[in-house]
């Protein structure tokens, strides 16, 4: 917790402005004719997200938490909430007759930004008497909300035809796969979640702290690669969602190109496909607690903040925080390895677990975003841990949990197997 409110304001303001800059960059990637495209049919078009992100920030911090009046009731309502519809007709029903023009959306966004920036500078954003502002909850919420949207926006952009987006020049590297290895992780304690007040901010699903006794198990040192998974596909298994078949060769659809399949990159698959591969190998996916043991536990019995120790995440520790849009060969970051020598537990793709997304003991919906997690405790979503190449470093903390449906094919998620 930052006790110095001036320092905290400056830090939040800087994060907000950096976020807005990245949002502008990302929303300029789809070509203008694709502005109302819905490349993932069960998600909204780009136009929605360009209004939703600043609209959510304004509503959450300025209007709902601080009690300011509306800017534009209609646009605020239109942009308020993303959809997680069960089917296409629900998705169609959620769309308005006509979207506002891009100029209108940008004008609305500018107005939201002015109010948010003013609030971050001057308003009482840390207010123990207002549940939405305890430890400046709403202010942190809007920062991380936008950062998570940057990643999901890139999932959507990834599904947009290459000729409907700006293609940034990218260099790709494949490498020799290091020999397959697994290591033994001793029995011990895994600490999931965090104590309220012990971290500057966490989402509701990160509380309360809970400790779990985990029996010993063996875990793959590296993620399963495209090359590894190819052997499984050749037995007749379903190919991973980002693979394409062209002239009898497997290719990989990256954010901006279609390239020959990099055998040494972690494979991105659904949780279902990951579990099927593990079973084929006579192994299984790690549980959330086993991920924690492998990532944060150590042979001396202590738990670390990060796999590599206590130092803050930086570009030497893993492939995350927008250094690039795509993976790199496995084992590229020896200085990011965990105490057991397990590689890439943070970065280069989220790690699937076999654990259904569920509340930790003591869970309470957060005051500034009541529906954030609670709607997803349905046994159909599974926990992912770690980070992808386009996960903001700010979201990298031990207690952070991500989740998706077992068959959702658009996420940057990989896996490794465990035995015993
Ligand atoms: Fe959102």
Short mmCIF file of C-alpha atoms and ligand atoms in Angstrom, two decimals:
data_model
loop_
_atom_site.label_atom_id
_atom_site.label_comp_id
_atom_site.label_asym_id
_atom_site.label_seq_id
_atom_site.Cartn_x
_atom_site.Cartn_y
_atom_site.Cartn_z
CA UNK A 1 0.00 0.00 0.00
CA UNK A 2 1.24 3.46 -0.86
CA UNK A 3 0.64 5.67 2.17
CA UNK A 4 1.76 8.84 0.42
CA UNK A 5 -1.39 9.98 -1.42
CA UNK A 6 0.46 12.46 -3.65
CA UNK A 7 2.80 9.72 -4.83
CA UNK A 8 -0.12 7.37 -5.33
CA UNK A 9 -2.01 9.96 -7.41
CA UNK A 10 1.02 10.59 -9.60
CA UNK A 11 1.52 6.88 -10.12
CA UNK A 12 -2.15 6.23 -10.98
CA UNK A 13 -2.29 9.23 -13.30
CA UNK A 14 0.80 8.10 -15.15
CA UNK A 15 -0.60 4.57 -15.49
CA UNK A 16 -3.90 5.96 -16.78
CA UNK A 17 -2.20 8.13 -19.38
CA UNK A 18 0.06 5.29 -20.52
CA UNK A 19 -3.01 3.08 -20.86
CA UNK A 20 -4.80 5.67 -22.97
CA UNK A 21 -1.78 5.96 -25.23
CA UNK A 22 -1.70 2.19 -25.73
CA UNK A 23 -5.44 2.15 -26.37
CA UNK A 24 -5.06 4.77 -29.11
CA UNK A 25 -2.29 2.72 -30.69
CA UNK A 26 -4.32 -0.49 -30.58
CA UNK A 27 -7.54 1.05 -31.93
CA UNK A 28 -5.61 2.39 -34.92
CA UNK A 29 -4.57 -1.14 -35.94
CA UNK A 30 -7.87 -2.31 -37.48
CA UNK A 31 -8.42 -0.53 -40.80
CA UNK A 32 -11.18 2.06 -40.75
CA UNK A 33 -13.50 -0.15 -42.79
CA UNK A 34 -13.22 -2.82 -40.03
CA UNK A 35 -14.38 -0.49 -37.24
CA UNK A 36 -17.73 -2.25 -36.87
CA UNK A 37 -16.35 -5.75 -37.59
CA UNK A 38 -16.93 -8.45 -34.98
CA UNK A 39 -14.03 -10.85 -35.69
CA UNK A 40 -15.03 -12.94 -32.65
CA UNK A 41 -18.75 -13.30 -33.26
CA UNK A 42 -19.61 -13.58 -29.56
CA UNK A 43 -17.84 -10.32 -28.76
CA UNK A 44 -18.70 -6.70 -29.60
CA UNK A 45 -17.14 -4.82 -32.56
CA UNK A 46 -14.10 -2.52 -32.14
CA UNK A 47 -16.35 0.54 -31.96
CA UNK A 48 -17.88 -0.76 -28.73
CA UNK A 49 -14.52 -1.22 -26.99
CA UNK A 50 -13.20 2.19 -28.03
CA UNK A 51 -16.16 3.72 -26.17
CA UNK A 52 -16.43 1.11 -23.44
CA UNK A 53 -12.95 1.50 -21.97
CA UNK A 54 -13.10 5.26 -21.18
CA UNK A 55 -16.84 4.96 -20.48
CA UNK A 56 -16.23 2.28 -17.86
CA UNK A 57 -13.48 4.39 -16.28
CA UNK A 58 -15.73 7.43 -16.09
CA UNK A 59 -18.70 5.48 -14.72
CA UNK A 60 -16.74 3.43 -12.19
CA UNK A 61 -14.59 6.20 -10.72
CA UNK A 62 -16.29 9.51 -11.41
CA UNK A 63 -20.00 8.81 -11.62
CA UNK A 64 -20.59 5.80 -9.37
CA UNK A 65 -17.78 6.12 -6.80
CA UNK A 66 -17.52 9.92 -6.58
CA UNK A 67 -21.17 10.65 -7.37
CA UNK A 68 -20.69 13.08 -10.29
CA UNK A 69 -23.49 13.64 -12.84
CA UNK A 70 -23.62 11.88 -16.22
CA UNK A 71 -21.90 13.23 -19.34
CA UNK A 72 -24.19 11.53 -21.85
CA UNK A 73 -26.71 9.03 -20.45
CA UNK A 74 -27.27 7.31 -23.78
CA UNK A 75 -23.63 6.72 -24.69
CA UNK A 76 -22.78 5.72 -21.13
CA UNK A 77 -25.48 3.05 -21.27
CA UNK A 78 -24.49 1.88 -24.74
CA UNK A 79 -20.85 1.42 -23.70
CA UNK A 80 -21.35 0.25 -20.13
CA UNK A 81 -20.95 -3.48 -20.25
CA UNK A 82 -19.20 -6.06 -22.40
CA UNK A 83 -21.11 -9.16 -23.35
CA UNK A 84 -20.60 -12.80 -22.55
CA UNK A 85 -23.62 -14.06 -24.49
CA UNK A 86 -24.29 -17.75 -24.71
CA UNK A 87 -25.11 -17.62 -28.42
CA UNK A 88 -25.15 -15.54 -31.57
CA UNK A 89 -28.73 -14.29 -31.34
CA UNK A 90 -28.00 -12.86 -27.89
CA UNK A 91 -24.91 -11.17 -29.35
CA UNK A 92 -26.99 -9.71 -32.19
CA UNK A 93 -29.65 -8.55 -29.74
CA UNK A 94 -27.00 -6.70 -27.70
CA UNK A 95 -25.97 -4.57 -30.70
CA UNK A 96 -27.72 -1.22 -31.29
CA UNK A 97 -29.47 -0.40 -34.60
CA UNK A 98 -26.56 1.85 -35.51
CA UNK A 99 -23.24 2.53 -33.76
CA UNK A 100 -22.12 6.13 -33.26
CA UNK A 101 -19.50 7.42 -35.71
CA UNK A 102 -15.84 7.13 -34.77
CA UNK A 103 -15.67 10.91 -34.29
CA UNK A 104 -18.56 10.75 -31.84
CA UNK A 105 -16.93 7.89 -29.96
CA UNK A 106 -13.64 9.77 -29.75
CA UNK A 107 -15.34 12.93 -28.54
CA UNK A 108 -17.12 10.92 -25.82
CA UNK A 109 -13.81 9.26 -24.87
CA UNK A 110 -12.09 12.66 -24.60
CA UNK A 111 -14.76 13.90 -22.26
CA UNK A 112 -14.54 10.80 -20.10
CA UNK A 113 -10.76 11.18 -19.96
CA UNK A 114 -10.97 14.80 -18.84
CA UNK A 115 -13.21 13.87 -15.92
CA UNK A 116 -11.13 10.83 -14.96
CA UNK A 117 -7.84 12.76 -15.08
CA UNK A 118 -9.34 15.56 -13.04
CA UNK A 119 -10.58 13.04 -10.45
CA UNK A 120 -7.20 11.30 -10.25
CA UNK A 121 -5.56 14.70 -9.71
CA UNK A 122 -7.94 16.32 -7.27
CA UNK A 123 -10.81 14.18 -5.99
CA UNK A 124 -10.86 12.18 -2.77
CA UNK A 125 -10.08 8.86 -4.49
CA UNK A 126 -8.97 7.13 -1.26
CA UNK A 127 -11.90 7.30 1.12
CA UNK A 128 -12.35 4.72 3.89
CA UNK A 129 -15.98 5.77 4.37
CA UNK A 130 -16.95 4.82 0.79
CA UNK A 131 -16.72 1.07 0.00
CA UNK A 132 -15.89 1.82 -3.66
CA UNK A 133 -12.96 3.99 -2.63
CA UNK A 134 -11.41 1.98 0.20
CA UNK A 135 -7.67 1.85 -0.62
CA UNK A 136 -8.59 3.77 -3.82
CA UNK A 137 -10.25 0.62 -5.16
CA UNK A 138 -12.14 2.25 -8.05
CA UNK A 139 -9.00 4.05 -9.26
CA UNK A 140 -6.93 0.86 -9.36
CA UNK A 141 -9.88 -1.00 -10.88
CA UNK A 142 -10.06 1.30 -13.93
CA UNK A 143 -6.31 1.06 -14.52
CA UNK A 144 -6.25 -2.75 -14.56
CA UNK A 145 -9.59 -3.00 -16.39
CA UNK A 146 -8.11 -1.08 -19.32
CA UNK A 147 -4.92 -3.17 -19.25
CA UNK A 148 -6.89 -6.41 -19.38
CA UNK A 149 -8.86 -5.02 -22.32
CA UNK A 150 -5.61 -4.36 -24.19
CA UNK A 151 -4.95 -8.09 -24.13
CA UNK A 152 -8.48 -9.17 -25.06
CA UNK A 153 -8.54 -6.52 -27.80
CA UNK A 154 -5.49 -8.20 -29.30
CA UNK A 155 -7.28 -11.58 -29.19
CA UNK A 156 -10.06 -10.00 -31.22
CA UNK A 157 -7.65 -8.27 -33.60
CA UNK A 158 -5.87 -11.62 -34.07
CA UNK A 159 -9.07 -13.00 -35.61
CA UNK A 160 -9.42 -10.10 -38.04
CA UNK A 161 -8.37 -10.91 -41.62
CA UNK A 162 -4.80 -9.76 -42.31
CA UNK A 163 -5.98 -7.43 -45.08
CA UNK A 164 -8.32 -5.60 -42.71
CA UNK A 165 -5.62 -4.45 -40.29
CA UNK A 166 -2.38 -2.57 -40.27
CA UNK A 167 0.44 -5.12 -40.29
CA UNK A 168 3.41 -4.16 -38.16
CA UNK A 169 6.78 -5.55 -39.28
CA UNK A 170 7.82 -8.41 -36.97
CA UNK A 171 10.81 -10.75 -36.97
CA UNK A 172 10.26 -14.34 -35.87
CA UNK A 173 12.78 -16.81 -34.47
CA UNK A 174 12.55 -20.55 -34.11
CA UNK A 175 15.20 -22.60 -32.26
CA UNK A 176 16.29 -26.08 -31.36
CA UNK A 177 14.02 -27.51 -28.66
CA UNK A 178 15.99 -28.18 -25.44
CA UNK A 179 15.76 -31.84 -24.38
CA UNK A 180 12.50 -32.77 -22.65
CA UNK A 181 12.88 -32.75 -18.85
CA UNK A 182 10.67 -32.84 -15.80
CA UNK A 183 11.50 -32.09 -12.17
CA UNK A 184 10.23 -33.22 -8.80
CA UNK A 185 8.49 -30.57 -6.70
CA UNK A 186 8.50 -31.54 -3.02
CA UNK A 187 5.33 -31.72 -0.96
CA UNK A 188 4.59 -28.40 0.74
CA UNK A 189 2.37 -25.38 1.16
CA UNK A 190 0.93 -23.23 -1.64
CA UNK A 191 -0.46 -19.83 -0.70
CA UNK A 192 -3.25 -18.73 -3.02
CA UNK A 193 -4.77 -15.28 -2.96
CA UNK A 194 -3.75 -12.42 -0.70
CA UNK A 195 -4.71 -10.84 2.61
CA UNK A 196 -6.90 -7.76 2.19
CA UNK A 197 -4.69 -4.71 2.60
CA UNK A 198 -1.48 -6.68 2.04
CA UNK A 199 -1.25 -5.66 -1.64
CA UNK A 200 -2.10 -2.22 -3.11
CA UNK A 201 -4.94 -3.69 -5.15
CA UNK A 202 -6.41 -7.05 -6.07
CA UNK A 203 -9.61 -8.18 -7.81
CA UNK A 204 -12.31 -9.75 -5.67
CA UNK A 205 -11.35 -13.30 -6.71
CA UNK A 206 -7.85 -12.81 -5.17
CA UNK A 207 -9.16 -12.68 -1.59
CA UNK A 208 -8.86 -14.08 1.03
CA UNK A 209 -5.47 -15.67 1.35
CA UNK A 210 -5.67 -19.44 1.62
CA UNK A 211 -3.01 -22.09 2.12
CA UNK A 212 -3.17 -25.54 0.57
CA UNK A 213 -1.06 -28.62 1.34
CA UNK A 214 0.18 -29.99 -1.96
CA UNK A 215 1.61 -33.52 -2.23
CA UNK A 216 4.84 -34.01 -4.20
CA UNK A 217 4.50 -34.15 -8.00
CA UNK A 218 6.61 -34.01 -11.14
CA UNK A 219 6.22 -31.19 -13.64
CA UNK A 220 7.52 -30.44 -17.13
CA UNK A 221 10.39 -27.93 -17.03
CA UNK A 222 9.11 -26.35 -20.25
CA UNK A 223 5.80 -25.68 -21.90
CA UNK A 224 4.54 -28.09 -24.52
CA UNK A 225 5.73 -26.77 -27.90
CA UNK A 226 4.12 -26.65 -31.33
CA UNK A 227 6.56 -29.40 -32.33
CA UNK A 228 5.52 -31.58 -29.37
CA UNK A 229 1.85 -31.03 -30.11
CA UNK A 230 2.35 -31.84 -33.79
CA UNK A 231 3.08 -35.46 -32.86
CA UNK A 232 -0.33 -35.58 -31.16
CA UNK A 233 -2.09 -33.96 -34.12
CA UNK A 234 -0.51 -36.57 -36.37
CA UNK A 235 -2.38 -39.26 -34.40
CA UNK A 236 -5.62 -37.60 -35.51
CA UNK A 237 -6.09 -35.09 -32.67
CA UNK A 238 -7.72 -31.73 -33.41
CA UNK A 239 -5.18 -29.08 -34.55
CA UNK A 240 -4.66 -26.01 -32.30
CA UNK A 241 -6.79 -22.96 -33.15
CA UNK A 242 -3.96 -20.74 -34.45
CA UNK A 243 -2.63 -23.38 -36.87
CA UNK A 244 -3.46 -23.31 -40.57
CA UNK A 245 -2.89 -26.01 -43.19
CA UNK A 246 -1.39 -24.76 -46.47
CA UNK A 247 -0.08 -26.94 -49.32
CA UNK A 248 0.34 -29.88 -46.98
CA UNK A 249 2.34 -27.80 -44.43
CA UNK A 250 1.32 -26.53 -41.01
CA UNK A 251 1.55 -22.78 -40.58
CA UNK A 252 0.93 -20.48 -37.65
CA UNK A 253 -1.27 -17.41 -37.71
CA UNK A 254 0.58 -14.77 -35.65
CA UNK A 255 -0.92 -11.35 -34.97
CA UNK A 256 0.36 -9.95 -38.27
CA UNK A 257 1.54 -12.86 -40.44
CA UNK A 258 1.07 -16.45 -41.50
CA UNK A 259 4.45 -18.15 -40.91
CA UNK A 260 5.83 -21.66 -41.08
CA UNK A 261 5.08 -23.40 -37.78
CA UNK A 262 7.77 -22.47 -35.19
CA UNK A 263 8.37 -25.86 -33.58
CA UNK A 264 10.06 -24.43 -30.46
CA UNK A 265 7.31 -22.00 -29.45
CA UNK A 266 4.81 -22.93 -26.75
CA UNK A 267 1.62 -24.21 -28.35
CA UNK A 268 -1.51 -22.13 -27.75
CA UNK A 269 -4.49 -24.42 -27.23
CA UNK A 270 -7.82 -24.62 -25.45
CA UNK A 271 -7.95 -26.16 -21.99
CA UNK A 272 -9.75 -29.15 -23.51
CA UNK A 273 -7.00 -29.69 -26.07
CA UNK A 274 -4.35 -29.29 -23.36
CA UNK A 275 -6.05 -31.90 -21.16
CA UNK A 276 -6.37 -34.29 -24.12
CA UNK A 277 -2.63 -34.02 -24.86
CA UNK A 278 -1.72 -34.59 -21.22
CA UNK A 279 -3.89 -37.68 -21.11
CA UNK A 280 -2.28 -38.98 -24.31
CA UNK A 281 1.09 -38.62 -22.55
CA UNK A 282 -0.22 -40.48 -19.48
CA UNK A 283 -0.04 -37.24 -17.50
CA UNK A 284 -2.46 -34.47 -16.51
CA UNK A 285 -2.74 -30.69 -16.20
CA UNK A 286 -1.48 -29.06 -12.98
CA UNK A 287 -4.00 -27.79 -10.47
CA UNK A 288 -3.93 -24.11 -9.54
CA UNK A 289 -2.18 -25.07 -6.28
CA UNK A 290 0.42 -27.16 -8.14
CA UNK A 291 1.13 -24.21 -10.44
CA UNK A 292 1.73 -22.14 -7.29
CA UNK A 293 4.10 -24.76 -5.86
CA UNK A 294 6.09 -24.96 -9.09
CA UNK A 295 6.18 -21.17 -9.56
CA UNK A 296 6.51 -19.74 -6.05
CA UNK A 297 7.54 -22.62 -3.77
CA UNK A 298 11.15 -23.54 -3.12
CA UNK A 299 13.18 -26.44 -1.75
CA UNK A 300 13.91 -24.45 1.44
CA UNK A 301 10.17 -24.26 2.19
CA UNK A 302 9.80 -20.52 1.65
CA UNK A 303 7.47 -18.97 -0.91
CA UNK A 304 8.55 -16.24 -3.31
CA UNK A 305 6.70 -13.26 -4.76
CA UNK A 306 7.72 -14.27 -8.29
CA UNK A 307 9.27 -17.46 -9.71
CA UNK A 308 12.70 -15.79 -9.84
CA UNK A 309 12.52 -14.24 -6.36
CA UNK A 310 11.44 -10.85 -5.02
CA UNK A 311 12.64 -8.52 -7.82
CA UNK A 312 9.93 -6.74 -9.82
CA UNK A 313 9.09 -8.18 -13.26
CA UNK A 314 11.22 -6.76 -16.07
CA UNK A 315 12.13 -7.74 -19.60
CA UNK A 316 14.90 -10.11 -18.46
CA UNK A 317 12.41 -12.40 -16.67
CA UNK A 318 10.03 -13.44 -19.37
CA UNK A 319 8.07 -12.65 -22.52
CA UNK A 320 5.39 -10.26 -21.22
CA UNK A 321 4.46 -6.56 -21.07
CA UNK A 322 4.22 -5.97 -24.84
CA UNK A 323 7.86 -6.58 -25.68
CA UNK A 324 6.35 -8.40 -28.67
CA UNK A 325 3.00 -9.73 -29.84
CA UNK A 326 3.92 -13.40 -30.18
CA UNK A 327 5.79 -16.12 -28.31
CA UNK A 328 9.51 -16.86 -28.40
CA UNK A 329 11.17 -20.29 -28.18
CA UNK A 330 10.68 -22.05 -24.82
CA UNK A 331 13.47 -21.65 -22.24
CA UNK A 332 14.55 -18.26 -23.61
CA UNK A 333 14.59 -16.69 -20.13
CA UNK A 334 16.81 -18.66 -17.73
CA UNK A 335 16.74 -15.71 -15.28
CA UNK A 336 12.96 -16.12 -15.02
CA UNK A 337 13.12 -19.77 -13.91
CA UNK A 338 11.57 -20.82 -10.59
CA UNK A 339 13.43 -22.25 -7.61
CA UNK A 340 12.91 -25.76 -9.06
CA UNK A 341 14.29 -24.66 -12.43
CA UNK A 342 10.89 -24.57 -14.14
CA UNK A 343 10.88 -22.15 -17.09
CA UNK A 344 8.43 -19.56 -18.41
CA UNK A 345 5.84 -19.86 -15.64
CA UNK A 346 5.20 -16.15 -16.16
CA UNK A 347 5.17 -14.95 -19.76
CA UNK A 348 5.15 -16.54 -23.23
CA UNK A 349 1.52 -17.62 -22.75
CA UNK A 350 -0.87 -18.11 -19.83
CA UNK A 351 -0.72 -21.56 -18.22
CA UNK A 352 -3.87 -23.65 -18.15
CA UNK A 353 -4.75 -25.43 -14.93
CA UNK A 354 -7.30 -28.16 -14.24
CA UNK A 355 -8.93 -26.06 -11.50
CA UNK A 356 -12.44 -24.70 -12.11
CA UNK A 357 -12.62 -20.96 -11.38
CA UNK A 358 -14.19 -20.66 -7.93
CA UNK A 359 -14.16 -18.17 -5.05
CA UNK A 360 -11.42 -18.42 -2.42
CA UNK A 361 -12.74 -18.75 1.15
CA UNK A 362 -13.83 -15.28 2.31
CA UNK A 363 -14.70 -14.05 -1.19
CA UNK A 364 -16.82 -10.91 -1.41
CA UNK A 365 -17.88 -9.19 -4.65
CA UNK A 366 -15.93 -5.93 -4.93
CA UNK A 367 -17.83 -2.73 -4.24
CA UNK A 368 -16.64 -0.94 -7.40
CA UNK A 369 -17.41 -3.86 -9.79
CA UNK A 370 -19.86 -6.30 -8.25
CA UNK A 371 -20.21 -8.55 -11.30
CA UNK A 372 -16.49 -8.88 -12.04
CA UNK A 373 -16.05 -12.51 -10.95
CA UNK A 374 -19.28 -13.78 -9.41
CA UNK A 375 -21.00 -14.48 -12.76
CA UNK A 376 -18.24 -16.89 -13.73
CA UNK A 377 -18.30 -19.28 -10.76
CA UNK A 378 -20.25 -21.79 -12.83
CA UNK A 379 -17.88 -24.75 -13.08
CA UNK A 380 -17.41 -24.07 -16.79
CA UNK A 381 -14.49 -21.65 -16.53
CA UNK A 382 -10.95 -22.77 -15.62
CA UNK A 383 -8.12 -20.88 -13.95
CA UNK A 384 -5.16 -19.72 -16.01
CA UNK A 385 -2.02 -18.38 -14.32
CA UNK A 386 1.07 -16.49 -15.44
CA UNK A 387 1.04 -14.04 -18.35
CA UNK A 388 1.11 -13.81 -22.13
CA UNK A 389 3.38 -11.63 -24.31
CA UNK A 390 0.69 -8.93 -24.19
CA UNK A 391 -0.08 -9.00 -20.47
CA UNK A 392 0.82 -5.75 -18.72
CA UNK A 393 3.58 -6.16 -16.11
CA UNK A 394 1.27 -4.49 -13.61
CA UNK A 395 -1.00 -7.55 -13.68
CA UNK A 396 1.86 -9.84 -12.76
CA UNK A 397 1.46 -10.78 -9.10
CA UNK A 398 1.20 -14.08 -7.30
CA UNK A 399 -2.49 -13.74 -6.47
CA UNK A 400 -3.70 -12.70 -9.94
CA UNK A 401 -6.09 -15.21 -11.53
CA UNK A 402 -7.42 -15.33 -15.08
CA UNK A 403 -10.14 -17.66 -16.38
CA UNK A 404 -11.83 -18.82 -19.56
CA UNK A 405 -14.12 -21.56 -20.78
CA UNK A 406 -12.46 -24.92 -21.49
CA UNK A 407 -13.15 -24.68 -25.22
CA UNK A 408 -12.59 -20.93 -25.80
CA UNK A 409 -10.13 -20.92 -28.72
CA UNK A 410 -8.90 -17.32 -28.87
CA UNK A 411 -6.67 -16.92 -25.80
CA UNK A 412 -2.89 -16.88 -25.59
CA UNK A 413 -2.73 -19.90 -23.30
CA UNK A 414 -0.32 -22.79 -23.26
CA UNK A 415 0.31 -25.59 -20.79
CA UNK A 416 2.67 -28.13 -19.32
CA UNK A 417 1.97 -31.54 -17.85
CA UNK A 418 2.37 -33.03 -14.40
CA UNK A 419 2.59 -36.59 -13.15
CA UNK A 420 1.55 -38.27 -9.84
FE1 LIG B 1 -14.85 -4.13 -19.67
#
